Structure formats: C-alpha cells, structure tokens
C-alpha cells in the first residue's frame, strides 16, 4: 500500500464524480480518467482492519478471483491516507451494470436467472464465500455474464463451500427485499439450475432445495 498525503489525494480527486457516500463522507469516486477509488475507514483503534486493512483484502481478493477466471475489477494501486484515516483501492471499472440496476430496466428473465444460478454455483463450488453478494455488488457485463465488485468482505477457500455456508450465503444474496422479490419470480429456474450444477447427492440436494425455497418464499 502506497502512503499518500491529503494533497496527493486531492489531486486524484480533482474533477471526480461521487458514486457512493454515507454519513461518514465519500466512499466511492469515479476519477476524471474513468478509474474508480473506493475508500475504507480505519474504524476502531483495536480492529482487525488495522492489521489487515480492507483495501488490502480487496486487492488480494481481486487477484485471487482473476486467477480463478472470475470477472472483477482490475486493481491499479492501493493507498493509505493517514490524515483522513482511510485506506483506499484504486481500480479500473469493470464494464457493466449492477444486477439491481439492470433488473430495474429489463426485469429478471429466465435466462438471466439461469445464468445467475450458474454463477453462484460456480462461486460456491470453487470456495468463494462472498458475504456482500447482493444484487448491487453483482455486475452484469455487456456479454451477459457476471462479475463481482465491492469484494473486500470475502473468503476464498481451497475447497467448495459446505451446505451450511451455502444456505447462509443465499440469505446474504437475498437480504434486500428488492432483490429477493425479483428473484422470487424466477425461483424454479434459479433453484433447478443451481442444484444441477452443484450435483450433490440426493439428501444434500433436497436439503439445499428446501432451504433456498424457504429463503425465496
Ligand atoms: N467496477 C465498477 N464498475 C461499475 N460500477 C461500479 C464499480 N465499482 C463501483 N461501482 C458503482 O459504485 C457503486 C458503489 O460501489 P461499491 O463498491 O459497491 O460501494 P458500496 O456498496 O460500499 O457503496 C456500485 O453499486 C456501482 O454502481
Ligand atoms: Mg456495494
């Protein structure tokens, strides 16, 4: 992580568009050259974020996902801006629209539901446990495939996720009403495709089916 001064930060910031902010201030900026900076607060004095800053987690996750062939942003650099108690990751935008935005304009049809199920199954089978996996952090790319943004909060295991983790992750995927309500419309297709790709033995498959059904009821 590169230490930069507040002045250097302001130089990057010059002419930027604010993509997201919260009560603590700006969170995501699109710079003049189209690249994006995401800021993380260093929250408490005693916090795991002090030892393993979110910006670095983001960078490491991006690199692992790329190695696995899963679409995500391309990291340019990461920064520590001590004077404003922030770390930051600077990356190239992944072309596409968030799934949430896409659905607002096109609705969630069977084809997209099937592709989404296949993508989630792939993440689970390959050990990717992405707690922030809601429709605002899933990007649908121009070739109608999926990618991930906002990837600081993620664990990548060397083995596939167990049933319990999968079920928990379906709760994460559908934690916002707006996302859950659109997925509900295509739940048969979604569940069928997910289970087909996971190819679990009958009992596990049944358990998963019941649980995903419950999450989407
Ligand atoms: N790589 C990207 N490609 C396209 N849009 C992005 C990208 N990164 C961020 N955005 C936009 O900025 C928004 C906020 O970014 P995100 O990293 O999800 O921050 P947060 O959820 O913490 O506000 C996203 O929902 C999306 O609209
Ligand atoms: Mg987000």
GROMACS .gro file of C-alpha atoms and ligand atoms in nm:
model
  245
    1UNK     CA    1   0.000   0.000   0.000
    2UNK     CA    2   0.134   0.339  -0.100
    3UNK     CA    3   0.120   0.614   0.163
    4UNK     CA    4  -0.013   0.931   0.004
    5UNK     CA    5  -0.065   1.276   0.154
    6UNK     CA    6  -0.400   1.451   0.166
    7UNK     CA    7  -0.269   1.685  -0.103
    8UNK     CA    8  -0.191   1.392  -0.332
    9UNK     CA    9  -0.536   1.252  -0.262
   10UNK     CA   10  -0.697   1.584  -0.355
   11UNK     CA   11  -0.503   1.584  -0.682
   12UNK     CA   12  -0.654   1.243  -0.770
   13UNK     CA   13  -0.992   1.363  -0.651
   14UNK     CA   14  -0.993   1.672  -0.872
   15UNK     CA   15  -1.297   1.655  -1.103
   16UNK     CA   16  -1.414   1.321  -0.966
   17UNK     CA   17  -1.778   1.211  -0.959
   18UNK     CA   18  -1.906   1.069  -0.630
   19UNK     CA   19  -2.062   0.726  -0.689
   20UNK     CA   20  -2.140   0.642  -0.326
   21UNK     CA   21  -2.121   0.811   0.013
   22UNK     CA   22  -2.252   0.758   0.364
   23UNK     CA   23  -2.282   0.961   0.683
   24UNK     CA   24  -1.902   0.950   0.720
   25UNK     CA   25  -1.847   1.102   0.378
   26UNK     CA   26  -1.742   0.991   0.033
   27UNK     CA   27  -1.696   0.620  -0.025
   28UNK     CA   28  -1.663   0.559  -0.398
   29UNK     CA   29  -1.537   0.808  -0.658
   30UNK     CA   30  -1.509   0.791  -1.032
   31UNK     CA   31  -1.199   0.987  -1.131
   32UNK     CA   32  -1.163   1.202  -1.440
   33UNK     CA   33  -0.985   0.920  -1.626
   34UNK     CA   34  -1.278   0.682  -1.557
   35UNK     CA   35  -1.096   0.476  -1.294
   36UNK     CA   36  -1.256   0.428  -0.951
   37UNK     CA   37  -1.133   0.486  -0.597
   38UNK     CA   38  -1.305   0.313  -0.308
   39UNK     CA   39  -1.227   0.439   0.042
   40UNK     CA   40  -1.236   0.241   0.365
   41UNK     CA   41  -1.248   0.390   0.711
   42UNK     CA   42  -1.000   0.256   0.959
   43UNK     CA   43  -1.277   0.209   1.211
   44UNK     CA   44  -1.156   0.145   1.562
   45UNK     CA   45  -0.823   0.161   1.736
   46UNK     CA   46  -0.832  -0.211   1.802
   47UNK     CA   47  -0.964  -0.369   1.489
   48UNK     CA   48  -0.850  -0.648   1.259
   49UNK     CA   49  -0.869  -0.381   0.988
   50UNK     CA   50  -0.562  -0.224   1.146
   51UNK     CA   51  -0.357  -0.539   1.077
   52UNK     CA   52  -0.521  -0.639   0.754
   53UNK     CA   53  -0.676  -0.326   0.605
   54UNK     CA   54  -0.989  -0.363   0.390
   55UNK     CA   55  -0.813  -0.208   0.092
   56UNK     CA   56  -0.555  -0.485   0.105
   57UNK     CA   57  -0.822  -0.754   0.144
   58UNK     CA   58  -0.987  -0.606  -0.165
   59UNK     CA   59  -0.659  -0.618  -0.359
   60UNK     CA   60  -0.585  -0.978  -0.258
   61UNK     CA   61  -0.937  -1.094  -0.337
   62UNK     CA   62  -0.926  -0.927  -0.680
   63UNK     CA   63  -0.602  -1.106  -0.758
   64UNK     CA   64  -0.735  -1.447  -0.645
   65UNK     CA   65  -1.061  -1.402  -0.839
   66UNK     CA   66  -0.867  -1.308  -1.153
   67UNK     CA   67  -0.651  -1.619  -1.114
   68UNK     CA   68  -0.971  -1.825  -1.099
   69UNK     CA   69  -1.105  -1.658  -1.412
   70UNK     CA   70  -1.388  -1.483  -1.226
   71UNK     CA   71  -1.454  -1.132  -1.360
   72UNK     CA   72  -1.381  -0.847  -1.124
   73UNK     CA   73  -1.218  -0.506  -1.123
   74UNK     CA   74  -0.853  -0.459  -1.220
   75UNK     CA   75  -0.658  -0.305  -0.937
   76UNK     CA   76  -0.428  -0.014  -1.023
   77UNK     CA   77  -0.295   0.064  -0.674
   78UNK     CA   78  -0.386   0.087  -0.308
   79UNK     CA   79  -0.327   0.379  -0.076
   80UNK     CA   80  -0.305   0.472   0.287
   81UNK     CA   81  -0.417   0.830   0.355
   82UNK     CA   82  -0.330   0.873   0.720
   83UNK     CA   83  -0.458   1.229   0.766
   84UNK     CA   84  -0.817   1.127   0.683
   85UNK     CA   85  -0.792   0.781   0.847
   86UNK     CA   86  -0.869   0.599   0.526
   87UNK     CA   87  -0.723   0.325   0.315
   88UNK     CA   88  -0.822   0.316  -0.050
   89UNK     CA   89  -0.816   0.091  -0.351
   90UNK     CA   90  -0.784   0.237  -0.698
   91UNK     CA   91  -0.913   0.021  -0.981
   92UNK     CA   92  -1.028   0.011  -1.339
   93UNK     CA   93  -1.402  -0.012  -1.374
   94UNK     CA   94  -1.543  -0.349  -1.472
   95UNK     CA   95  -1.767  -0.269  -1.765
   96UNK     CA   96  -2.131  -0.343  -1.697
   97UNK     CA   97  -2.430  -0.259  -1.482
   98UNK     CA   98  -2.518  -0.379  -1.134
   99UNK     CA   99  -2.776  -0.658  -1.149
  100UNK     CA  100  -3.008  -0.438  -0.941
  101UNK     CA  101  -2.992  -0.159  -1.197
  102UNK     CA  102  -3.023  -0.400  -1.486
  103UNK     CA  103  -3.342  -0.552  -1.342
  104UNK     CA  104  -3.494  -0.206  -1.298
  105UNK     CA  105  -3.466  -0.153  -1.674
  106UNK     CA  106  -3.502  -0.505  -1.816
  107UNK     CA  107  -3.658  -0.721  -1.540
  108UNK     CA  108  -3.510  -1.056  -1.437
  109UNK     CA  109  -3.598  -1.306  -1.708
  110UNK     CA  110  -3.546  -1.684  -1.701
  111UNK     CA  111  -3.225  -1.665  -1.899
  112UNK     CA  112  -3.060  -1.423  -1.656
  113UNK     CA  113  -3.191  -1.623  -1.357
  114UNK     CA  114  -3.031  -1.935  -1.502
  115UNK     CA  115  -2.701  -1.758  -1.563
  116UNK     CA  116  -2.709  -1.610  -1.213
  117UNK     CA  117  -2.769  -1.957  -1.063
  118UNK     CA  118  -2.475  -2.095  -1.261
  119UNK     CA  119  -2.254  -1.811  -1.145
  120UNK     CA  120  -2.347  -1.851  -0.778
  121UNK     CA  121  -2.299  -2.229  -0.806
  122UNK     CA  122  -1.955  -2.170  -0.951
  123UNK     CA  123  -1.859  -1.937  -0.665
  124UNK     CA  124  -1.978  -2.191  -0.409
  125UNK     CA  125  -1.817  -2.488  -0.581
  126UNK     CA  126  -1.487  -2.302  -0.605
  127UNK     CA  127  -1.490  -2.196  -0.240
  128UNK     CA  128  -1.580  -1.829  -0.278
  129UNK     CA  129  -1.777  -1.709   0.025
  130UNK     CA  130  -1.879  -1.351  -0.057
  131UNK     CA  131  -2.084  -1.206   0.227
  132UNK     CA  132  -2.175  -0.890   0.034
  133UNK     CA  133  -2.317  -1.086  -0.257
  134UNK     CA  134  -2.635  -0.882  -0.313
  135UNK     CA  135  -2.758  -0.754  -0.649
  136UNK     CA  136  -2.580  -0.419  -0.600
  137UNK     CA  137  -2.244  -0.596  -0.596
  138UNK     CA  138  -2.309  -0.834  -0.884
  139UNK     CA  139  -2.225  -0.681  -1.216
  140UNK     CA  140  -2.383  -0.795  -1.538
  141UNK     CA  141  -2.130  -0.741  -1.816
  142UNK     CA  142  -2.206  -0.646  -2.178
  143UNK     CA  143  -2.174  -1.011  -2.290
  144UNK     CA  144  -2.444  -1.106  -2.032
  145UNK     CA  145  -2.211  -1.277  -1.791
  146UNK     CA  146  -2.149  -1.190  -1.427
  147UNK     CA  147  -1.873  -1.023  -1.233
  148UNK     CA  148  -1.812  -0.906  -0.877
  149UNK     CA  149  -1.743  -0.563  -0.727
  150UNK     CA  150  -1.713  -0.445  -0.364
  151UNK     CA  151  -1.506  -0.753  -0.283
  152UNK     CA  152  -1.337  -0.666   0.048
  153UNK     CA  153  -1.565  -0.890   0.253
  154UNK     CA  154  -1.486  -1.227   0.104
  155UNK     CA  155  -1.321  -1.556   0.199
  156UNK     CA  156  -1.179  -1.780  -0.069
  157UNK     CA  157  -1.131  -2.139   0.048
  158UNK     CA  158  -0.936  -2.410  -0.126
  159UNK     CA  159  -1.239  -2.640  -0.102
  160UNK     CA  160  -1.602  -2.598  -0.205
  161UNK     CA  161  -1.847  -2.449   0.045
  162UNK     CA  162  -2.039  -2.682   0.273
  163UNK     CA  163  -2.419  -2.687   0.275
  164UNK     CA  164  -2.445  -2.461   0.582
  165UNK     CA  165  -2.226  -2.190   0.425
  166UNK     CA  166  -2.421  -2.212   0.100
  167UNK     CA  167  -2.750  -2.163   0.281
  168UNK     CA  168  -2.609  -1.868   0.475
  169UNK     CA  169  -2.484  -1.717   0.152
  170UNK     CA  170  -2.834  -1.742  -0.002
  171UNK     CA  171  -2.952  -1.532   0.290
  172UNK     CA  172  -2.682  -1.278   0.202
  173UNK     CA  173  -2.779  -1.286  -0.166
  174UNK     CA  174  -3.143  -1.208  -0.088
  175UNK     CA  175  -3.113  -0.984   0.217
  176UNK     CA  176  -3.270  -0.685   0.035
  177UNK     CA  177  -3.643  -0.708  -0.044
  178UNK     CA  178  -3.596  -0.555  -0.387
  179UNK     CA  179  -3.351  -0.831  -0.491
  180UNK     CA  180  -3.543  -1.115  -0.325
  181UNK     CA  181  -3.873  -1.011  -0.481
  182UNK     CA  182  -3.733  -1.018  -0.833
  183UNK     CA  183  -3.554  -1.350  -0.782
  184UNK     CA  184  -3.874  -1.499  -0.641
  185UNK     CA  185  -4.036  -1.455  -0.983
  186UNK     CA  186  -3.783  -1.696  -1.133
  187UNK     CA  187  -3.720  -1.917  -0.836
  188UNK     CA  188  -3.796  -2.254  -1.003
  189UNK     CA  189  -3.546  -2.191  -1.284
  190UNK     CA  190  -3.291  -2.048  -1.041
  191UNK     CA  191  -3.307  -2.339  -0.796
  192UNK     CA  192  -3.314  -2.604  -1.068
  193UNK     CA  193  -3.004  -2.465  -1.239
  194UNK     CA  194  -2.814  -2.414  -0.912
  195UNK     CA  195  -2.877  -2.772  -0.799
  196UNK     CA  196  -2.799  -2.913  -1.141
  197UNK     CA  197  -2.455  -2.753  -1.144
  198UNK     CA  198  -2.376  -2.839  -0.782
  199UNK     CA  199  -2.468  -3.204  -0.846
  200UNK     CA  200  -2.495  -3.302  -0.478
  201UNK     CA  201  -2.611  -3.643  -0.357
  202UNK     CA  202  -2.988  -3.664  -0.320
  203UNK     CA  203  -3.020  -3.583   0.053
  204UNK     CA  204  -2.797  -3.277   0.038
  205UNK     CA  205  -2.965  -3.159  -0.276
  206UNK     CA  206  -3.307  -3.192  -0.111
  207UNK     CA  207  -3.189  -3.001   0.197
  208UNK     CA  208  -3.050  -2.721  -0.016
  209UNK     CA  209  -3.363  -2.707  -0.227
  210UNK     CA  210  -3.583  -2.674   0.083
  211UNK     CA  211  -3.366  -2.402   0.225
  212UNK     CA  212  -3.336  -2.195  -0.093
  213UNK     CA  213  -3.710  -2.231  -0.137
  214UNK     CA  214  -3.762  -2.102   0.218
  215UNK     CA  215  -3.528  -1.808   0.158
  216UNK     CA  216  -3.723  -1.720  -0.155
  217UNK     CA  217  -4.074  -1.773  -0.016
  218LIG     N1  218  -1.614  -0.161  -1.105
  218LIG     C1  219  -1.730  -0.100  -1.110
  218LIG     N2  220  -1.798  -0.099  -1.223
  218LIG     C2  221  -1.914  -0.037  -1.231
  218LIG     N3  222  -1.972   0.030  -1.130
  218LIG     C3  223  -1.909   0.033  -1.016
  218LIG     C4  224  -1.785  -0.032  -1.000
  218LIG     N4  225  -1.744  -0.011  -0.874
  218LIG     C5  226  -1.840   0.063  -0.814
  218LIG     N5  227  -1.939   0.090  -0.899
  218LIG     C6  228  -2.061   0.165  -0.869
  218LIG     O1  229  -2.046   0.227  -0.744
  218LIG     C7  230  -2.144   0.174  -0.653
  218LIG     C8  231  -2.085   0.162  -0.513
  218LIG     O2  232  -1.968   0.083  -0.517
  218LIG     P1  233  -1.943  -0.031  -0.408
  218LIG     O3  234  -1.801  -0.070  -0.418
  218LIG     O4  235  -2.046  -0.136  -0.424
  218LIG     O5  236  -1.961   0.052  -0.273
  218LIG     P2  237  -2.066   0.047  -0.153
  218LIG     O6  238  -2.160  -0.068  -0.175
  218LIG     O7  239  -1.981   0.028  -0.033
  218LIG     O8  240  -2.135   0.177  -0.157
  218LIG     C9  241  -2.185   0.041  -0.714
  218LIG     O9  242  -2.312  -0.002  -0.672
  218LIG    C10  243  -2.180   0.072  -0.861
  218LIG    O10  244  -2.296   0.141  -0.901
  219LIG    MG1  245  -2.163  -0.233  -0.283
   0.00000   0.00000   0.00000
